[in-house]
JSON list of C-alpha atoms in Angstrom, two decimals:
[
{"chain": "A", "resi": 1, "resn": "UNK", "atom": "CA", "xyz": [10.87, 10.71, 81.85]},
{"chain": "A", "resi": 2, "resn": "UNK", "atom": "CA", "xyz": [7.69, 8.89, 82.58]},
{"chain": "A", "resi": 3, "resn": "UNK", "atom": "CA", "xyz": [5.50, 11.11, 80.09]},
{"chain": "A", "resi": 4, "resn": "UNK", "atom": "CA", "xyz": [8.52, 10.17, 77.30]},
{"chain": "A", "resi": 5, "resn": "UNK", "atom": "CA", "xyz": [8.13, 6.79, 77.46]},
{"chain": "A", "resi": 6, "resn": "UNK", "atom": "CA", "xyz": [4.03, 6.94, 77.90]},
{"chain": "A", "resi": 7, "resn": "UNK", "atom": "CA", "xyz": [4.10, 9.36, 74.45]},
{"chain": "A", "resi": 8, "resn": "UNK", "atom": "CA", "xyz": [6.65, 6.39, 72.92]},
{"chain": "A", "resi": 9, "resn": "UNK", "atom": "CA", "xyz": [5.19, 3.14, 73.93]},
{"chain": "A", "resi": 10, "resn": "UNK", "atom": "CA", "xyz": [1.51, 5.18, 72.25]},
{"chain": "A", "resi": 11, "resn": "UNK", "atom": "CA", "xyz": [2.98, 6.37, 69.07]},
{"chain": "A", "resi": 12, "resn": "UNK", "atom": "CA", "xyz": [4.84, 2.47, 69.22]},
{"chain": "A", "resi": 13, "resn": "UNK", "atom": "CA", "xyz": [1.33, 0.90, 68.92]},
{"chain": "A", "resi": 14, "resn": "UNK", "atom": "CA", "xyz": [-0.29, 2.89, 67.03]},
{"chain": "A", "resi": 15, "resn": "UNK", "atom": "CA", "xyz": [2.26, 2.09, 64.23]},
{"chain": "A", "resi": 16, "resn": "UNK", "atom": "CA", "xyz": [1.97, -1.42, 65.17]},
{"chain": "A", "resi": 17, "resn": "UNK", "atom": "CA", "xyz": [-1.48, -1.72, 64.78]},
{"chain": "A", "resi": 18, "resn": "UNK", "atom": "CA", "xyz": [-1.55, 0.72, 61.56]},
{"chain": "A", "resi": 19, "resn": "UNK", "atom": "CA", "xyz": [-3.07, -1.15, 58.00]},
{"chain": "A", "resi": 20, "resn": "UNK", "atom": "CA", "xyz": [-0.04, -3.32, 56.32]},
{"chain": "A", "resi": 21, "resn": "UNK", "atom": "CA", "xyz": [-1.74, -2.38, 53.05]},
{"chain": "A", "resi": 22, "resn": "UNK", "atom": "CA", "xyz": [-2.80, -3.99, 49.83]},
{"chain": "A", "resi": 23, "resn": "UNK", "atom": "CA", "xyz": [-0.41, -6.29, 48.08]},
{"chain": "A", "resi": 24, "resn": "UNK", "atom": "CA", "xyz": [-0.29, -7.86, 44.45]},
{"chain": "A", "resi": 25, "resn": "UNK", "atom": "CA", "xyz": [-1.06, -10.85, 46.45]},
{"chain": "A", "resi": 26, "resn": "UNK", "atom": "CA", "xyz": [-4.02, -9.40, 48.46]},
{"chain": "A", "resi": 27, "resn": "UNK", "atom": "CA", "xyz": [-4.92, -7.94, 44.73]},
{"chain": "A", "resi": 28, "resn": "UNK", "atom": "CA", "xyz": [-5.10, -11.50, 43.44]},
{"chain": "A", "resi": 29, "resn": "UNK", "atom": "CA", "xyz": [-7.39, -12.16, 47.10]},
{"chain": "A", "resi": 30, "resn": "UNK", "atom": "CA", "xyz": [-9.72, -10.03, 46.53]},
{"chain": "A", "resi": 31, "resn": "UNK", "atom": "CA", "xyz": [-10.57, -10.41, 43.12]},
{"chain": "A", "resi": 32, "resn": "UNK", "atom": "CA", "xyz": [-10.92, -14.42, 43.49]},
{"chain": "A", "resi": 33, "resn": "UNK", "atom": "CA", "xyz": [-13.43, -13.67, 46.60]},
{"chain": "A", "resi": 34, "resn": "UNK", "atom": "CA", "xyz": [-15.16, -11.12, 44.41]},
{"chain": "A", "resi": 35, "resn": "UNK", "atom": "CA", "xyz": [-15.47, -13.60, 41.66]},
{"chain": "A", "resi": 36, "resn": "UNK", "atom": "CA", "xyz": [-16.34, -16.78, 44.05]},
{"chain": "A", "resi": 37, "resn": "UNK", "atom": "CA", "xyz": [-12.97, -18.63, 42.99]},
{"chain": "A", "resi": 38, "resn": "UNK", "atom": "CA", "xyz": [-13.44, -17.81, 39.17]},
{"chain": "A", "resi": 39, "resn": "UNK", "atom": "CA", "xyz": [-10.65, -16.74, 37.31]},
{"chain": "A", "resi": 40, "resn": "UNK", "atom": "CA", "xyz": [-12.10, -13.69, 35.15]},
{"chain": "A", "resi": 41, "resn": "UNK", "atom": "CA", "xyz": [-11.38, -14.03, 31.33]},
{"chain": "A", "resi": 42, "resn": "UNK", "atom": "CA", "xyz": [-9.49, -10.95, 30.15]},
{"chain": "A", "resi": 43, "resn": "UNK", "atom": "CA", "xyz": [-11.06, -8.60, 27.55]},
{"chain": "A", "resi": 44, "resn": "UNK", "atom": "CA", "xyz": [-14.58, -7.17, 27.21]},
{"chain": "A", "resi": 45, "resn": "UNK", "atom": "CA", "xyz": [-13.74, -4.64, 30.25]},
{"chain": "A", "resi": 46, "resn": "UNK", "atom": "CA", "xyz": [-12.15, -0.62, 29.70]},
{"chain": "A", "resi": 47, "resn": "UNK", "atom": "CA", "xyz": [-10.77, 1.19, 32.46]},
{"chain": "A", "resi": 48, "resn": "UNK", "atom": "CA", "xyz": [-10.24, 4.75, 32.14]},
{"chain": "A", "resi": 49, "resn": "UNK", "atom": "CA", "xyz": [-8.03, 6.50, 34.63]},
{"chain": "A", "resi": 50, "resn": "UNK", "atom": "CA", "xyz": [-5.18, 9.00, 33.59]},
{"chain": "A", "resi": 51, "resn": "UNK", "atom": "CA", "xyz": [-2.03, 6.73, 33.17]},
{"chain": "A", "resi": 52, "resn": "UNK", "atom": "CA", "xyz": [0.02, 9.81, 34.96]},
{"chain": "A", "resi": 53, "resn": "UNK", "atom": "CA", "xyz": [-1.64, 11.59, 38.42]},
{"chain": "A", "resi": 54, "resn": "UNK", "atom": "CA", "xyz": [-0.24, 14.88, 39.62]},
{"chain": "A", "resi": 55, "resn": "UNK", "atom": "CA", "xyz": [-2.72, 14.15, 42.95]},
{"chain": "A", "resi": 56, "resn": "UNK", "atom": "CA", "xyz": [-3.66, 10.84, 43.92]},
{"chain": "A", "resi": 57, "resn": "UNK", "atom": "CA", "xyz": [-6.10, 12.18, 46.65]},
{"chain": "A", "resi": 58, "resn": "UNK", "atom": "CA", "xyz": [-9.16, 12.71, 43.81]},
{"chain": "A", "resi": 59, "resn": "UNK", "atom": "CA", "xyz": [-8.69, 10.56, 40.47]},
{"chain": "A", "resi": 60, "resn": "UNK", "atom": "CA", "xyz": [-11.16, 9.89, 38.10]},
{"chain": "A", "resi": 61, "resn": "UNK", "atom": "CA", "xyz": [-12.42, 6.60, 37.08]},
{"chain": "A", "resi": 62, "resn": "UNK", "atom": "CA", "xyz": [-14.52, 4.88, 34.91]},
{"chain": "A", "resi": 63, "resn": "UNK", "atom": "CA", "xyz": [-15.44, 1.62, 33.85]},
{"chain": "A", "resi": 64, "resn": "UNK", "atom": "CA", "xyz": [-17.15, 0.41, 30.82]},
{"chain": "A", "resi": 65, "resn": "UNK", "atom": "CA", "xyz": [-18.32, -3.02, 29.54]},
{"chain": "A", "resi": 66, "resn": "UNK", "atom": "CA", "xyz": [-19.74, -4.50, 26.48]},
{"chain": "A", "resi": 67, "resn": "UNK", "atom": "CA", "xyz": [-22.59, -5.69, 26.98]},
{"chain": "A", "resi": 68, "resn": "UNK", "atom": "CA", "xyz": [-26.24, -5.51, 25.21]},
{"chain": "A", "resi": 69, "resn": "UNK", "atom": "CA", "xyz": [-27.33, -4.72, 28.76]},
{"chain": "A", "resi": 70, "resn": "UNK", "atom": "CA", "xyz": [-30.83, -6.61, 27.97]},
{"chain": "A", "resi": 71, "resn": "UNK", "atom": "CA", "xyz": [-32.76, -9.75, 30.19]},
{"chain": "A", "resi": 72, "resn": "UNK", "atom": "CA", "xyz": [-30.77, -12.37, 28.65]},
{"chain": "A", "resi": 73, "resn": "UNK", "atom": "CA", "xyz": [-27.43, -10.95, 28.53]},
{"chain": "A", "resi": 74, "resn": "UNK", "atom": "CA", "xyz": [-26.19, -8.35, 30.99]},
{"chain": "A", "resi": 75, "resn": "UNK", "atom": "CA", "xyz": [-23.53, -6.93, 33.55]},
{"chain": "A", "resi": 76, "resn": "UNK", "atom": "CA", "xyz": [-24.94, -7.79, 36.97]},
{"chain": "A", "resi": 77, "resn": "UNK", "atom": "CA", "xyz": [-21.80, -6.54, 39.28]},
{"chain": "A", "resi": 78, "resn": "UNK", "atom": "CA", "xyz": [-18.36, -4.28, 38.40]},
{"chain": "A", "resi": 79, "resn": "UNK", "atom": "CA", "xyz": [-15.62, -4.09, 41.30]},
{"chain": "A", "resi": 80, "resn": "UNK", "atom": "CA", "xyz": [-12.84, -2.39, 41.01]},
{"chain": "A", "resi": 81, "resn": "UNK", "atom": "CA", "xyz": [-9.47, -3.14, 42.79]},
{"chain": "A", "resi": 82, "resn": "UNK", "atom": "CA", "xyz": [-5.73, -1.65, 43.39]},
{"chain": "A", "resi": 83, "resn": "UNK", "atom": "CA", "xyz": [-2.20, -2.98, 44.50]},
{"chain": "A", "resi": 84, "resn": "UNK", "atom": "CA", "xyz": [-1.11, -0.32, 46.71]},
{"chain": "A", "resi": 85, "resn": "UNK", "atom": "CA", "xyz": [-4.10, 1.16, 48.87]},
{"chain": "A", "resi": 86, "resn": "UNK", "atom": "CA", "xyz": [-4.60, -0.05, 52.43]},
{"chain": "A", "resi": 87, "resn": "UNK", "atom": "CA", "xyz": [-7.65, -1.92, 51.00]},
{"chain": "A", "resi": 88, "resn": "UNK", "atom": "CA", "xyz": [-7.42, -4.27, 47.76]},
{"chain": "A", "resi": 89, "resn": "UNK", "atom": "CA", "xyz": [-11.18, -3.86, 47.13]},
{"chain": "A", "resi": 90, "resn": "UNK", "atom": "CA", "xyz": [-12.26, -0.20, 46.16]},
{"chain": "A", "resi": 91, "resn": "UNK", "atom": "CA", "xyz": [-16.05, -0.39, 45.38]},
{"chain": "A", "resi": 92, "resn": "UNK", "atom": "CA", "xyz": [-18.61, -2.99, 43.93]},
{"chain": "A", "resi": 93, "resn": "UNK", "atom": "CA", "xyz": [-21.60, -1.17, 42.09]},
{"chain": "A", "resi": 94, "resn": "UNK", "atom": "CA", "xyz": [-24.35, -3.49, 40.83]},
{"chain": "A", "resi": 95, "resn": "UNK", "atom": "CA", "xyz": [-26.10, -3.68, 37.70]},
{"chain": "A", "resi": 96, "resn": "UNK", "atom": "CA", "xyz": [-29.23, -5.21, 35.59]},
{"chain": "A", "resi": 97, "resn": "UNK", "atom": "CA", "xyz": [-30.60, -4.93, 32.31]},
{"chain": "A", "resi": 98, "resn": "UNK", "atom": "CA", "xyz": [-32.47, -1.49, 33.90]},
{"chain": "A", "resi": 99, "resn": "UNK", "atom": "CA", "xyz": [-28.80, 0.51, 34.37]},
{"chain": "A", "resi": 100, "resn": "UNK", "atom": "CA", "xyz": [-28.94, 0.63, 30.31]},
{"chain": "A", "resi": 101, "resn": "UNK", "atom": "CA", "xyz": [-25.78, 0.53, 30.18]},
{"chain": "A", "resi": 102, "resn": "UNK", "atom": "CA", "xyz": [-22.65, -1.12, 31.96]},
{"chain": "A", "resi": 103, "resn": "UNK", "atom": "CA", "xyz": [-20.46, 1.91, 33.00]},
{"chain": "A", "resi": 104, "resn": "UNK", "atom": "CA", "xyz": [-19.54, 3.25, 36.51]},
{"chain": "A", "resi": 105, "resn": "UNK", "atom": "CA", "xyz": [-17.60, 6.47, 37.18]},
{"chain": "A", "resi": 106, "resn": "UNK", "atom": "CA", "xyz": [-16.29, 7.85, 40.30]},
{"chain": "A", "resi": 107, "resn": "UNK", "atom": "CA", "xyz": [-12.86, 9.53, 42.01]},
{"chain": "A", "resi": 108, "resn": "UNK", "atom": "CA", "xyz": [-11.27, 7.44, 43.95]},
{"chain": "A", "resi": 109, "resn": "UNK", "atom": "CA", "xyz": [-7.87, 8.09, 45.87]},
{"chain": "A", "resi": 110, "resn": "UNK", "atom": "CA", "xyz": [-4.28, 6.52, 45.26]},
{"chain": "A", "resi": 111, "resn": "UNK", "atom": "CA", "xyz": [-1.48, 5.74, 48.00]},
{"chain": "A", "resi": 112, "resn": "UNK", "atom": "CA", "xyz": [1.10, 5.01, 45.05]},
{"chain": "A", "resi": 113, "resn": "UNK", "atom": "CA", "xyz": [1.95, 4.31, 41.59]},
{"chain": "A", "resi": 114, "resn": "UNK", "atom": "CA", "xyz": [-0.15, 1.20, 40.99]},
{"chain": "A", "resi": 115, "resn": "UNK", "atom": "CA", "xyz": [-2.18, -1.29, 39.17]},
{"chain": "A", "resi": 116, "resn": "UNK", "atom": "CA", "xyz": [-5.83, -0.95, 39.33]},
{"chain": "A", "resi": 117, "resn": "UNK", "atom": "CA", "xyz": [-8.02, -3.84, 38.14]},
{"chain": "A", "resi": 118, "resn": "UNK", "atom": "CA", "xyz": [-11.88, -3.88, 36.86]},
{"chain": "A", "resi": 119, "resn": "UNK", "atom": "CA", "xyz": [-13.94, -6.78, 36.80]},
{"chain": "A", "resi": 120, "resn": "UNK", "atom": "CA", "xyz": [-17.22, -7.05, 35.40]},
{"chain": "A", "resi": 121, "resn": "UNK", "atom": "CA", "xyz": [-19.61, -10.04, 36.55]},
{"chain": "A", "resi": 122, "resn": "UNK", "atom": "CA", "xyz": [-21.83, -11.56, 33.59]},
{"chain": "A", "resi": 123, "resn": "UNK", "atom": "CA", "xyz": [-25.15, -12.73, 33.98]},
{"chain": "A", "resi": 124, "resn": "UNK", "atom": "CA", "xyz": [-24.10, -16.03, 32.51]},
{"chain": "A", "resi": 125, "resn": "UNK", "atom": "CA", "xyz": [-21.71, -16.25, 35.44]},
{"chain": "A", "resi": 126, "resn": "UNK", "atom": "CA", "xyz": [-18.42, -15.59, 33.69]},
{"chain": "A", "resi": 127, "resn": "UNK", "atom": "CA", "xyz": [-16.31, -12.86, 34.96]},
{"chain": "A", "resi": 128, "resn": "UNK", "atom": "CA", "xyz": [-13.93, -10.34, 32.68]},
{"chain": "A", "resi": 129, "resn": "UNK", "atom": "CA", "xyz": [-11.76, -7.79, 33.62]},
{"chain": "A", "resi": 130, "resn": "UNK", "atom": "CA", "xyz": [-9.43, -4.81, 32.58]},
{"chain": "A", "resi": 131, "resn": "UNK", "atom": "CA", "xyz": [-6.65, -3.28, 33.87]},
{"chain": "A", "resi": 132, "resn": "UNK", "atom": "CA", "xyz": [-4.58, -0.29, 33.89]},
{"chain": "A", "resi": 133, "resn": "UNK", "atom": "CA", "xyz": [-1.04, 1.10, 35.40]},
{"chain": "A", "resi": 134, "resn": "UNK", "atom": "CA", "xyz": [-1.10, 4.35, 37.05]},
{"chain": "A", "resi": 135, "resn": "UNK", "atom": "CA", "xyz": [1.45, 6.37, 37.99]},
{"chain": "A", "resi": 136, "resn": "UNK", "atom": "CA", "xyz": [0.93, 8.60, 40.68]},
{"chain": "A", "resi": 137, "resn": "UNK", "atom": "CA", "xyz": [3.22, 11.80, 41.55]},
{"chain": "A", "resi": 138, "resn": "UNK", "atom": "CA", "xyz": [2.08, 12.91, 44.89]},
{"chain": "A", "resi": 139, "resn": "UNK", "atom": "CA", "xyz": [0.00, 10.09, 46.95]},
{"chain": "A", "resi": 140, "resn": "UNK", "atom": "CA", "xyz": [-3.06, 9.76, 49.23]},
{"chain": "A", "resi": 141, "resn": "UNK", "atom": "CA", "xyz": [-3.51, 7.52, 51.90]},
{"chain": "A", "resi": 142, "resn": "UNK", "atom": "CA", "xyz": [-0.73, 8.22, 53.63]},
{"chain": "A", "resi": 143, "resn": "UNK", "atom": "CA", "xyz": [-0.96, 8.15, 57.98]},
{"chain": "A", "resi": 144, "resn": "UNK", "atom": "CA", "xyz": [0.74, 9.92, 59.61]}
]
């Protein structure tokens, strides 16, 4: 009887202590600490992702921005953020006029059918994002 209760009170805090998870509101978090308290103008910013995933543990991404990607005017940071994952903030990759031009690409993974957010920062310290809905069939980042 002893073991039982040892094996429940473990399994108890492991779910206890387990991620909560990203939130719209933890969305809107992240992005504002990413952007120092900016609000990001939208526009300017595509996000390609496949608006239906059969597998949400390897999904391709990209993100592009206009930009002349020269000294004066360029893309200096692009983050990219979900709703649903344990963490709001998926990646930052930074930029300068040397990248040649402002577009990322990578696979990322998916708990759920969410909304995933791109914003680009601008060297003239404006911010602009994109956004896209994806629905996802059979999720990752699932414990347990």
């Amino acid at each position: 009887m002893t073991d039982r209760r040892a094996l429940l009170g473990g399994l108890l805090a492991i779910t206890l202590v387990r991620p909560v998870g990203a939130t719209p509101e933890a969305l809107g978090e992240a992005i504002l600490d990413f952007t120092k308290g900016v609000a990001p103008r939208p526009g300017g910013v595509v996000l390609d992702i496949p608006p239906l995933v059969e597998n949400g543990n390897t999904v391709p991404v990209s993100v592009e921005v206009e930009s002349p990607m020269t000294e004066a005017e360029h893309v200096r940071a692009i983050g990219l953020f979900n709703e649903r994952n344990p963490l709001p903030h998926v990646l930052t990759a930074k930029l300068g006029p040397w990248s040649g031009a402002a577009r990322i690409g990578t696979r990322i993974r998916l708990s759920n059918t969410q909304r995933l957010v791109a914003v680009a920062a601008l060297s003239d310290g404006s911010y602009r994002f994109g956004e896209a809905q994806v629905i996802v069939t059979l999720a990752a980042c699932v414990e347990g």
